[in-house]
Amino acid sequence: LGFALALVLCALTVPGFGDTGSGKAQSCSDIRQFYNGNGFSLKGVPQSEISGEHLRICPQGYTCCTSVMEDSLSNLSRTEMQGLIRDAGRALQASLNGQYKAFDDYLLELLNRSEVVLQESYPPVLGFLYTQNTRVFSDLYTELRRYYRGSNINIEEALNEFWARLLERLFKGANGQYLIGDDYLECVSKQSETLRPFGDTPRDLKLKVTRTFVAARSFVQGLVISGEVVRKVSQVPLSPECVRAIMKMTYCRHCRGVPSARPCANYCANVLKGCLANHADLDTEWRNLADAMLQVANRFEGASSVNVVFLSLPKRISEAITTMMDNIDTFNTKVFQACGNLREGGTSNIGLEEVKKRGKVTVQDSPTSGARLEKLVSDVSRRLRDMQSYWVSLPSTLCSDRVATRAQGDDKCWNGMARARYLPEVMGDGLASQINNPEVEIDITKPDMTIRQQIMQLKIMTNRLRNAFNGNDVDFQDTSDDVSGSGSGMCADDNCARGPRLMAPNTDRPKLYAYPPENKKVVKASANHNLPFIALYLLSLVTLLLRR
């Protein structure tokens, strides 16, 4: 009998649900106001706490939430978190887009200025040799722009074509008194390989122009690709398991009657590390891309900077023309010996002597924009360093800015079950590290295919940049062949065109759980809820025994 009485007393001392330990049902006025303030109807919302066996996500103690409310708040938490992730992505995209536009505008401005200098300085000296052959020079700049814009052009071949055409036009212009056919010009072109009428300028210029233009277009393409990756990854939907964890962390505290208890910092970290595990796997290739871009950015300064190379084109070409004009007699003699003499009968009234009388082509050095370029390189280098840890730091950024309490040891924060200290350790970064994540159920054997596709794009772009740093031309394809989308790749909203999404095949592999699934926790909570009824049953049994 004494044992039975002790058992009854123990059962009666079990605390009830909620933070107060009181058996009295608490008012639901706070969550009613919160729920209605978020645009939901108050129809069916309880006035005071009810039993929570119906809940599928939140703890099943006394609650102010119905199943409908739990579903509504779950959808709200998903929408809000996806919005936060996309907002963070848009901020990074805007920064990358700003850097891209600044560099793109500057590089095209340099190229345009270079062409204007050539157009203004050549006619007074070359006269009809320039005015009749402006297409040769304009075509060169057109090809350089096309190459910079990403067209599949071999820049070395474009430069070789320019020098070949220029030689033909200058030779015909300087020997206008002769009849010169295409076959003879072909012979002249072959002799130029050994006679080198333009001196060392074509070879030297080809090396510098190729290295500079390869670096320039690789760099701006890197900014475009990185922006595309951010956009696409930021739009990857949250998994159902992640949505459950987000809901439990964000709004179950309202259902539990402790809305003022913000999520514990480590608790939030585990939830978002689980939700963004695939995002974190971008880290290695993202850092590799940033490092490669920083290396290429260093190519923009010094003796072979874009300033020097772009703006020196008119001067270097004029030097080559001067070299040929100064040695035209020797060149003609050797050409006539190899290709045969020409007969007179041309229509030009300006022969070799008249061209030589005009003097040398001189081009004043254009003022450089060294300070502006230096600032551009400094700004983009700083931004590239800042963004290197973006994907692994995203969970902590979202938690510290918008979600969790900052105090690590706070015992008044929401830990997913009650207002108390959060004890589990924080997981590492990436999918493989989430095998023991206590908050989000993840199958680490099934990575997100959209994100894996973007990891491959980062690898391809990094390889291109490394080739560019070494001065090697790379076979660029149109942007649409690498990543879907149009324009600069900096679209920051959901209206951007989406490419085909690769779907992972269903292999029906079992999921790996580090902890029992949520329904086991539900069973435990339901059992706790029945303790008061067990106590009443035992009390009745003891009463019967005493009567005997």
Coordinates of C-alpha atoms in Angstrom, one line a residue:
L1 CA 0.0 0.0 0.0
G2 CA 2.8 2.4 0.9
F3 CA 4.5 1.6 -2.5
A4 CA 1.3 2.5 -4.3
L5 CA 0.9 5.8 -2.5
A6 CA 4.5 6.7 -3.3
L7 CA 3.9 5.9 -7.0
V8 CA 0.9 8.1 -7.0
L9 CA 2.8 11.0 -5.5
C10 CA 5.6 10.7 -8.0
A11 CA 3.1 10.7 -10.9
L12 CA 1.4 13.7 -9.6
T13 CA 4.6 15.7 -9.4
V14 CA 5.3 15.4 -13.1
P15 CA 5.4 18.9 -14.6
G16 CA 2.8 19.9 -17.2
F17 CA 3.6 21.4 -20.6
G18 CA 4.6 25.0 -21.2
D19 CA 7.2 27.0 -19.4
T20 CA 5.0 27.6 -16.4
G21 CA 4.5 24.0 -15.4
S22 CA 0.9 25.0 -14.7
G23 CA -2.0 22.7 -15.7
K24 CA -4.1 25.7 -16.5
A25 CA -4.6 26.3 -20.2
Q26 CA -2.8 29.5 -21.4
S27 CA -4.4 32.2 -23.5
C28 CA -3.6 32.2 -27.3
S29 CA -4.1 35.9 -27.7
D30 CA -0.5 36.5 -28.8
I31 CA -0.4 34.0 -31.6
R32 CA -3.9 35.0 -32.7
Q33 CA -2.6 38.6 -33.2
F34 CA 0.6 37.3 -34.8
Y35 CA -1.3 34.9 -37.1
N36 CA -3.8 37.4 -38.2
G37 CA -1.1 40.1 -38.7
N38 CA 0.5 37.8 -41.3
G39 CA -2.7 37.7 -43.4
F40 CA -4.3 34.5 -42.1
S41 CA -7.9 34.1 -41.0
L42 CA -8.7 33.6 -37.4
K43 CA -11.3 31.0 -38.2
G44 CA -10.6 27.9 -36.2
V45 CA -7.8 29.5 -34.2
P46 CA -8.2 28.5 -30.6
Q47 CA -8.7 31.1 -27.8
S48 CA -6.6 29.0 -25.3
E49 CA -4.2 26.1 -25.5
I50 CA -5.4 22.8 -26.8
S51 CA -3.8 19.3 -26.8
G52 CA -1.2 19.0 -29.6
E53 CA -1.4 15.3 -30.7
H54 CA -2.4 16.6 -34.2
L55 CA 0.9 18.5 -34.8
R56 CA 3.3 16.9 -37.3
I57 CA 6.3 19.4 -37.0
C58 CA 6.0 21.2 -33.7
P59 CA 6.3 19.5 -30.2
Q60 CA 3.1 17.8 -29.3
G61 CA 2.5 19.4 -25.9
Y62 CA -0.3 21.9 -25.2
T63 CA -0.4 24.3 -28.2
C64 CA -2.1 27.2 -29.7
C65 CA -1.8 25.8 -33.2
T66 CA -4.1 23.7 -35.3
S67 CA -3.0 21.5 -38.2
V68 CA -4.1 24.2 -40.6
M69 CA -2.1 26.8 -38.7
E70 CA 1.0 24.6 -38.7
D71 CA 0.7 24.2 -42.5
S72 CA 0.2 27.9 -43.1
L73 CA 3.1 28.9 -40.9
S74 CA 5.3 26.2 -42.5
N75 CA 4.6 27.7 -45.9
L76 CA 5.3 31.2 -44.6
S77 CA 8.6 30.1 -43.1
R78 CA 9.6 28.5 -46.4
T79 CA 8.7 31.6 -48.4
E80 CA 10.6 33.9 -45.9
M81 CA 13.7 31.8 -45.8
Q82 CA 13.9 31.4 -49.6
G83 CA 13.4 35.2 -49.8
L84 CA 16.3 35.8 -47.4
I85 CA 18.6 33.5 -49.4
R86 CA 17.6 35.2 -52.7
D87 CA 18.1 38.6 -51.2
A88 CA 21.6 37.7 -50.1
G89 CA 22.3 36.4 -53.6
R90 CA 20.9 39.5 -55.2
A91 CA 23.2 41.7 -53.1
L92 CA 26.2 39.7 -54.3
Q93 CA 24.9 39.7 -57.9
A94 CA 24.5 43.5 -57.8
S95 CA 28.1 43.8 -56.6
L96 CA 29.4 41.5 -59.3
N97 CA 27.3 43.3 -61.9
G98 CA 28.7 46.6 -60.8
Q99 CA 32.3 45.4 -61.2
Y100 CA 31.5 43.8 -64.6
K101 CA 29.9 47.0 -65.9
A102 CA 32.8 49.2 -64.6
F103 CA 35.4 47.0 -66.3
D104 CA 33.4 46.5 -69.5
D105 CA 32.8 50.2 -69.9
Y106 CA 36.4 51.0 -69.2
L107 CA 37.9 48.5 -71.6
L108 CA 35.6 49.4 -74.5
E109 CA 36.3 53.1 -73.8
L110 CA 40.0 52.4 -74.2
L111 CA 39.5 50.5 -77.4
N112 CA 37.3 53.2 -78.8
R113 CA 39.8 55.9 -77.8
S114 CA 42.6 54.0 -79.5
E115 CA 40.6 53.8 -82.8
V116 CA 39.8 57.5 -82.7
V117 CA 43.5 58.4 -82.2
L118 CA 44.3 56.3 -85.3
Q119 CA 41.6 57.9 -87.4
E120 CA 42.7 61.4 -86.5
S121 CA 46.5 61.0 -86.9
Y122 CA 46.8 58.8 -90.0
P123 CA 45.2 60.9 -92.8
P124 CA 47.5 63.9 -92.7
V125 CA 50.6 61.7 -93.4
L126 CA 49.3 58.7 -95.3
G127 CA 46.8 60.6 -97.4
F128 CA 45.0 58.4 -99.9
L129 CA 46.9 55.3 -98.6
Y130 CA 44.8 55.6 -95.4
T131 CA 41.6 57.1 -96.8
Q132 CA 41.4 54.4 -99.5
N133 CA 42.1 51.7 -97.0
T134 CA 40.2 52.7 -93.9
R135 CA 38.4 49.4 -94.0
V136 CA 41.6 47.5 -93.2
F137 CA 42.1 49.5 -89.9
S138 CA 38.4 49.5 -88.9
D139 CA 38.1 45.8 -89.5
L140 CA 41.0 45.3 -87.1
Y141 CA 39.2 47.1 -84.3
T142 CA 36.0 45.3 -85.2
E143 CA 37.6 41.9 -84.8
L144 CA 39.2 43.0 -81.5
R145 CA 35.8 44.0 -80.2
R146 CA 34.2 40.8 -81.3
Y147 CA 37.0 38.8 -79.7
Y148 CA 36.6 40.7 -76.5
R149 CA 32.8 40.1 -76.5
G150 CA 33.4 36.4 -76.7
S151 CA 33.1 35.5 -80.3
N152 CA 34.9 32.3 -81.4
I153 CA 37.7 34.2 -83.1
N154 CA 41.4 33.3 -83.1
I155 CA 43.0 36.6 -82.3
E156 CA 46.4 35.6 -83.6
E157 CA 44.9 34.8 -87.0
A158 CA 43.0 38.1 -87.0
L159 CA 46.2 40.0 -86.4
N160 CA 48.0 38.0 -89.1
E161 CA 45.2 38.8 -91.5
F162 CA 45.5 42.5 -90.7
W163 CA 49.2 42.7 -91.4
A164 CA 48.8 40.7 -94.7
R165 CA 46.0 43.1 -95.9
L166 CA 48.0 46.1 -94.8
L167 CA 51.1 44.9 -96.7
E168 CA 49.1 44.4 -99.9
R169 CA 47.5 47.8 -99.7
L170 CA 50.7 49.7 -98.9
F171 CA 52.7 47.8 -101.6
K172 CA 50.1 48.6 -104.2
G173 CA 49.9 52.2 -103.0
A174 CA 53.6 52.7 -103.0
N175 CA 53.9 51.2 -106.5
G176 CA 50.8 52.8 -108.0
Q177 CA 52.5 53.2 -111.4
Y178 CA 52.6 49.4 -111.9
L179 CA 49.9 46.9 -112.8
I180 CA 49.8 44.4 -109.8
G181 CA 47.6 41.3 -110.0
D182 CA 46.4 39.0 -107.2
D183 CA 49.0 36.3 -108.1
Y184 CA 51.8 38.8 -107.7
L185 CA 50.4 40.0 -104.4
E186 CA 50.3 36.4 -103.2
C187 CA 54.0 36.2 -104.0
V188 CA 54.7 39.4 -102.2
S189 CA 52.9 38.0 -99.1
K190 CA 55.1 34.9 -99.1
Q191 CA 58.3 37.0 -99.3
S192 CA 57.2 39.0 -96.3
E193 CA 57.8 36.0 -94.1
T194 CA 61.6 36.3 -94.7
L195 CA 61.9 40.0 -95.6
R196 CA 59.8 41.2 -92.6
P197 CA 58.8 44.6 -94.1
F198 CA 57.2 45.8 -90.8
G199 CA 60.2 44.8 -88.7
D200 CA 59.6 43.2 -85.3
T201 CA 56.4 45.1 -84.6
P202 CA 53.9 42.4 -85.8
R203 CA 55.5 39.7 -83.7
D204 CA 55.9 41.9 -80.6
L205 CA 52.4 43.4 -80.9
K206 CA 50.8 40.0 -81.5
L207 CA 52.3 38.7 -78.2
K208 CA 51.2 41.7 -76.2
V209 CA 47.8 42.1 -77.8
T210 CA 47.0 38.4 -77.4
R211 CA 47.9 38.2 -73.8
T212 CA 46.1 41.4 -72.9
F213 CA 42.9 40.6 -74.8
V214 CA 42.8 37.0 -73.5
A215 CA 43.1 38.3 -70.0
A216 CA 40.5 41.0 -70.4
R217 CA 37.8 38.9 -71.8
S218 CA 38.5 36.0 -69.5
F219 CA 38.2 38.4 -66.5
V220 CA 34.9 40.0 -67.5
Q221 CA 33.5 36.6 -68.4
G222 CA 34.5 35.4 -65.0
L223 CA 32.4 38.1 -63.4
V224 CA 29.5 37.1 -65.7
I225 CA 29.7 33.4 -64.8
S226 CA 30.0 34.0 -61.1
G227 CA 26.9 36.2 -61.2
E228 CA 25.0 33.5 -63.1
V229 CA 26.1 30.8 -60.5
V230 CA 24.8 33.0 -57.7
R231 CA 21.5 33.5 -59.4
K232 CA 20.9 29.9 -60.2
V233 CA 22.0 28.5 -56.8
S234 CA 20.0 31.1 -54.9
Q235 CA 16.9 29.9 -56.7
V236 CA 17.3 26.2 -55.7
P237 CA 14.2 25.4 -53.7
L238 CA 14.4 24.2 -50.1
S239 CA 13.9 20.5 -49.5
P240 CA 10.8 19.3 -47.6
E241 CA 13.1 18.2 -44.7
C242 CA 14.6 21.6 -44.6
V243 CA 11.2 23.3 -44.6
R244 CA 10.2 21.2 -41.6
A245 CA 13.3 22.3 -39.7
I246 CA 12.9 25.9 -40.6
M247 CA 9.3 25.8 -39.4
K248 CA 10.2 24.2 -36.2
M249 CA 12.9 26.8 -35.5
T250 CA 10.9 29.8 -36.6
Y251 CA 7.3 29.5 -35.7
C252 CA 6.9 26.5 -33.4
R253 CA 7.9 28.7 -30.5
H254 CA 4.8 30.8 -31.2
C255 CA 2.6 27.7 -31.1
R256 CA 4.3 26.7 -27.8
G257 CA 3.5 30.1 -26.3
V258 CA 7.1 31.5 -26.1
P259 CA 7.2 33.9 -29.1
S260 CA 9.8 36.1 -27.4
A261 CA 12.4 33.3 -27.2
R262 CA 14.5 33.6 -30.4
P263 CA 16.2 30.5 -31.8
C264 CA 19.5 29.6 -30.2
A265 CA 22.5 30.5 -32.3
N266 CA 23.9 27.0 -32.6
Y267 CA 20.5 25.6 -33.2
C268 CA 20.0 28.1 -36.1
A269 CA 23.5 27.2 -37.4
N270 CA 22.7 23.5 -37.5
V271 CA 19.4 24.1 -39.3
L272 CA 20.8 26.3 -42.0
K273 CA 24.0 24.3 -42.4
G274 CA 21.7 21.3 -43.1
C275 CA 19.4 23.3 -45.4
L276 CA 22.4 24.9 -47.3
A277 CA 24.6 21.9 -47.3
N278 CA 24.7 21.6 -51.1
H279 CA 25.4 25.3 -51.4
A280 CA 28.4 25.0 -49.1
D281 CA 29.9 22.4 -51.5
L282 CA 30.4 25.3 -54.0
D283 CA 33.1 26.6 -51.6
T284 CA 36.2 25.0 -53.1
E285 CA 35.5 25.9 -56.7
W286 CA 34.2 29.3 -55.8
R287 CA 37.5 30.1 -54.0
N288 CA 39.5 28.7 -56.9
L289 CA 37.6 31.0 -59.3
A290 CA 38.2 34.0 -57.1
D291 CA 41.9 33.2 -56.8
A292 CA 42.2 32.8 -60.6
M293 CA 40.5 36.1 -61.2
L294 CA 42.8 37.9 -58.7
Q295 CA 45.7 36.5 -60.6
V296 CA 44.4 37.7 -64.0
A297 CA 43.6 41.1 -62.5
N298 CA 47.3 41.6 -61.8
R299 CA 47.8 41.4 -65.6
F300 CA 45.9 44.7 -66.0
E301 CA 48.8 46.7 -64.5
G302 CA 52.4 47.3 -65.4
A303 CA 54.2 47.5 -68.7
S304 CA 51.7 45.2 -70.4
S305 CA 48.6 46.7 -68.9
V306 CA 45.4 47.2 -70.9
N307 CA 46.0 50.9 -70.8
V308 CA 49.4 50.6 -72.4
V309 CA 48.5 47.9 -75.0
F310 CA 45.2 49.3 -76.1
L311 CA 46.3 52.9 -76.4
S312 CA 49.6 52.1 -78.0
L313 CA 48.1 50.3 -81.0
P314 CA 48.1 53.4 -83.3
K315 CA 51.6 54.2 -82.5
R316 CA 52.9 50.7 -82.9
I317 CA 51.1 50.3 -86.3
S318 CA 52.5 53.6 -87.4
E319 CA 56.0 52.5 -86.5
A320 CA 55.5 49.4 -88.6
I321 CA 54.3 51.5 -91.6
T322 CA 57.3 53.9 -91.1
T323 CA 59.6 50.9 -91.1
M324 CA 58.2 49.7 -94.4
M325 CA 58.3 53.1 -96.1
D326 CA 61.9 53.7 -94.9
N327 CA 62.9 50.5 -96.5
I328 CA 60.6 50.3 -99.5
D329 CA 63.4 50.5 -102.1
T330 CA 65.2 47.5 -100.6
F331 CA 61.9 45.7 -100.2
N332 CA 60.9 46.4 -103.8
T333 CA 64.2 45.2 -105.1
K334 CA 64.1 41.9 -103.3
V335 CA 60.4 41.4 -104.3
F336 CA 61.1 42.1 -107.9
Q337 CA 64.0 39.6 -107.8
A338 CA 61.8 36.9 -106.3
C339 CA 58.5 37.6 -108.0
G340 CA 59.5 39.2 -111.3
N341 CA 59.5 42.8 -112.6
L342 CA 56.2 44.7 -113.0
R343 CA 55.1 46.6 -116.0
E344 CA 53.9 50.1 -115.8
G345 CA 50.3 51.0 -116.5
G346 CA 48.7 51.8 -113.1
T347 CA 46.2 54.5 -112.6
S348 CA 47.5 56.1 -109.4
N349 CA 49.0 59.6 -109.8
I350 CA 50.9 59.3 -106.5
G351 CA 53.9 57.0 -106.8
L352 CA 56.5 55.9 -104.3
E353 CA 58.4 59.1 -104.3
E354 CA 55.3 61.1 -103.4
V355 CA 54.5 58.8 -100.5
K356 CA 58.0 59.1 -99.1
K357 CA 57.8 63.0 -99.4
R358 CA 54.9 63.0 -96.9
G359 CA 57.2 62.0 -94.1
K360 CA 56.8 59.6 -91.2
V361 CA 53.6 58.8 -89.4
T362 CA 53.8 60.1 -85.9
V363 CA 51.3 59.5 -83.1
Q364 CA 51.4 61.4 -79.9
D365 CA 51.1 59.1 -76.8
S366 CA 47.6 59.2 -75.6
P367 CA 47.1 60.2 -71.9
T368 CA 46.7 57.0 -69.9
S369 CA 44.1 56.5 -67.2
G370 CA 46.4 54.7 -64.8
A371 CA 44.7 56.0 -61.7
R372 CA 41.3 55.0 -62.9
L373 CA 42.5 51.5 -63.8
E374 CA 44.3 51.1 -60.5
K375 CA 41.1 51.9 -58.6
L376 CA 39.1 49.5 -60.7
V377 CA 41.6 46.7 -60.0
S378 CA 41.8 47.6 -56.3
D379 CA 38.0 47.6 -56.0
V380 CA 37.4 44.3 -57.8
S381 CA 40.3 42.6 -55.9
R382 CA 38.8 43.6 -52.6
R383 CA 35.4 42.4 -53.6
L384 CA 36.7 39.1 -54.9
R385 CA 38.5 38.5 -51.6
D386 CA 35.3 39.4 -49.6
M387 CA 33.2 37.0 -51.6
Q388 CA 35.5 33.9 -51.3
S389 CA 33.8 32.6 -48.1
Y390 CA 30.2 33.5 -49.3
W391 CA 28.8 30.0 -49.5
V392 CA 30.1 28.6 -46.2
S393 CA 29.4 31.8 -44.3
L394 CA 25.8 32.1 -45.6
P395 CA 24.2 30.1 -42.7
S396 CA 25.9 32.3 -40.0
T397 CA 25.1 35.5 -42.0
L398 CA 21.4 34.6 -42.1
C399 CA 21.4 33.6 -38.5
S400 CA 23.3 36.5 -37.0
D401 CA 21.4 39.1 -39.1
R402 CA 17.9 38.0 -39.0
V403 CA 17.1 34.9 -36.9
A404 CA 19.0 33.8 -33.8
T405 CA 20.1 35.3 -30.6
R406 CA 23.8 36.2 -30.5
A407 CA 24.5 34.7 -27.1
Q408 CA 26.0 31.2 -27.5
G409 CA 25.3 30.2 -23.9
D410 CA 21.9 31.6 -23.6
D411 CA 19.6 29.3 -21.7
K412 CA 16.5 31.4 -22.5
C413 CA 16.6 30.8 -26.3
W414 CA 14.4 28.5 -28.3
N415 CA 16.0 25.1 -28.9
G416 CA 13.3 23.5 -31.0
M417 CA 11.5 22.0 -28.1
A418 CA 11.4 24.5 -25.3
R419 CA 13.0 27.7 -24.0
A420 CA 16.3 26.2 -22.9
R421 CA 20.0 25.9 -23.8
Y422 CA 20.9 24.1 -27.0
L423 CA 23.3 21.3 -26.4
P424 CA 24.2 19.6 -29.7
E425 CA 27.5 20.6 -31.4
V426 CA 27.5 22.6 -34.6
M427 CA 28.0 20.6 -37.7
G428 CA 30.7 21.2 -40.3
D429 CA 30.2 22.7 -43.8
G430 CA 29.0 20.8 -46.8
L431 CA 26.8 17.8 -47.6
A432 CA 29.2 15.1 -46.3
S433 CA 29.4 16.8 -42.9
Q434 CA 25.6 16.6 -42.3
I435 CA 25.4 12.9 -41.7
N436 CA 25.0 13.6 -38.0
N437 CA 22.9 16.8 -38.2
P438 CA 20.3 16.5 -35.5
E439 CA 17.9 19.1 -37.1
V440 CA 17.7 18.3 -40.8
E441 CA 17.3 14.8 -42.2
I442 CA 19.6 14.6 -45.3
D443 CA 20.5 11.9 -47.7
I444 CA 24.2 12.7 -48.3
T445 CA 24.3 10.3 -51.2
K446 CA 22.0 12.5 -53.3
P447 CA 23.5 15.9 -54.0
D448 CA 21.5 18.6 -55.7
M449 CA 22.1 18.3 -59.4
T450 CA 21.5 22.0 -60.2
I451 CA 24.2 22.9 -57.8
R452 CA 26.6 20.2 -59.1
Q453 CA 26.1 21.6 -62.6
Q454 CA 27.1 25.1 -61.4
I455 CA 30.2 23.6 -59.7
M456 CA 31.2 22.3 -63.1
Q457 CA 30.7 25.7 -64.6
L458 CA 33.0 27.2 -62.0
K459 CA 35.7 24.6 -62.8
I460 CA 35.4 25.4 -66.5
M461 CA 35.7 29.1 -65.9
T462 CA 38.6 28.7 -63.5
N463 CA 40.5 26.6 -66.1
R464 CA 39.9 29.4 -68.7
L465 CA 41.3 32.0 -66.4
R466 CA 44.4 30.0 -65.5
N467 CA 45.0 29.6 -69.3
A468 CA 44.6 33.3 -69.7
F469 CA 47.0 34.1 -66.9
N470 CA 49.6 32.0 -68.7
G471 CA 49.0 33.9 -71.9
N472 CA 47.2 31.0 -73.6
D473 CA 44.2 31.7 -75.8
V474 CA 41.2 29.6 -74.9
D475 CA 38.4 28.4 -77.1
F476 CA 35.6 30.5 -75.8
Q477 CA 32.1 29.4 -76.7
D478 CA 29.0 31.6 -76.5
T479 CA 27.8 32.1 -73.0
S480 CA 24.6 30.2 -73.8
D481 CA 26.6 27.1 -74.4
D482 CA 28.0 27.2 -70.8
V483 CA 25.2 28.6 -68.8
S484 CA 21.6 29.4 -69.7
G485 CA 20.4 32.9 -69.6
S486 CA 21.0 36.0 -71.7
G487 CA 22.6 39.4 -71.6
S488 CA 25.3 39.9 -69.0
G489 CA 24.2 37.0 -66.8
M490 CA 23.5 39.4 -64.0
C491 CA 19.7 39.0 -63.9
A492 CA 18.6 39.4 -60.3
D493 CA 15.0 38.3 -60.3
D494 CA 12.9 35.3 -60.9
N495 CA 11.9 36.4 -64.5
C496 CA 15.3 35.3 -65.9
A497 CA 15.2 32.5 -68.4
R498 CA 16.0 29.2 -66.8
G499 CA 17.9 26.5 -68.5
P500 CA 17.1 22.8 -68.5
R501 CA 17.4 21.4 -65.0
L502 CA 19.0 18.0 -64.6
M503 CA 17.1 15.7 -62.3
A504 CA 18.7 13.1 -60.2
P505 CA 17.5 9.5 -61.0
N506 CA 15.6 7.8 -58.3
T507 CA 17.7 4.9 -57.1
D508 CA 15.5 4.2 -54.1
R509 CA 18.5 4.1 -51.8
P510 CA 17.7 4.2 -48.1
K511 CA 18.1 7.6 -46.3
L512 CA 20.7 7.9 -43.7
Y513 CA 19.5 9.2 -40.3
A514 CA 21.8 10.1 -37.5
Y515 CA 18.9 10.5 -35.1
P516 CA 15.4 8.8 -35.1
P517 CA 12.9 10.4 -37.5
E518 CA 10.6 13.1 -36.2
N519 CA 7.7 10.7 -35.7
K520 CA 9.6 8.9 -33.0
K521 CA 10.0 12.1 -31.2
V522 CA 6.2 12.6 -31.6
V523 CA 5.5 9.3 -30.0
K524 CA 7.7 10.3 -27.1
A525 CA 5.9 13.6 -26.7
S526 CA 2.5 11.9 -26.9
A527 CA 3.5 9.5 -24.2
N528 CA 4.5 12.4 -21.9
H529 CA 1.2 14.0 -22.6
N530 CA -0.7 10.9 -21.1
L531 CA 1.2 11.0 -17.8
P532 CA -1.5 13.0 -15.9
F533 CA -4.2 10.4 -16.9
I534 CA -2.0 7.5 -15.7
A535 CA -1.7 9.3 -12.3
L536 CA -5.5 9.6 -12.0
Y537 CA -5.8 5.9 -12.8
L538 CA -3.3 5.0 -10.1
L539 CA -5.1 7.2 -7.6
S540 CA -8.4 5.4 -8.2
L541 CA -6.7 2.1 -7.8
V542 CA -5.2 3.1 -4.4
T543 CA -8.6 4.4 -3.2
L544 CA -10.1 0.9 -3.9
L545 CA -7.3 -0.8 -2.0
L546 CA -7.9 1.5 1.1
R547 CA -11.6 0.7 1.1
R548 CA -10.8 -3.0 1.4

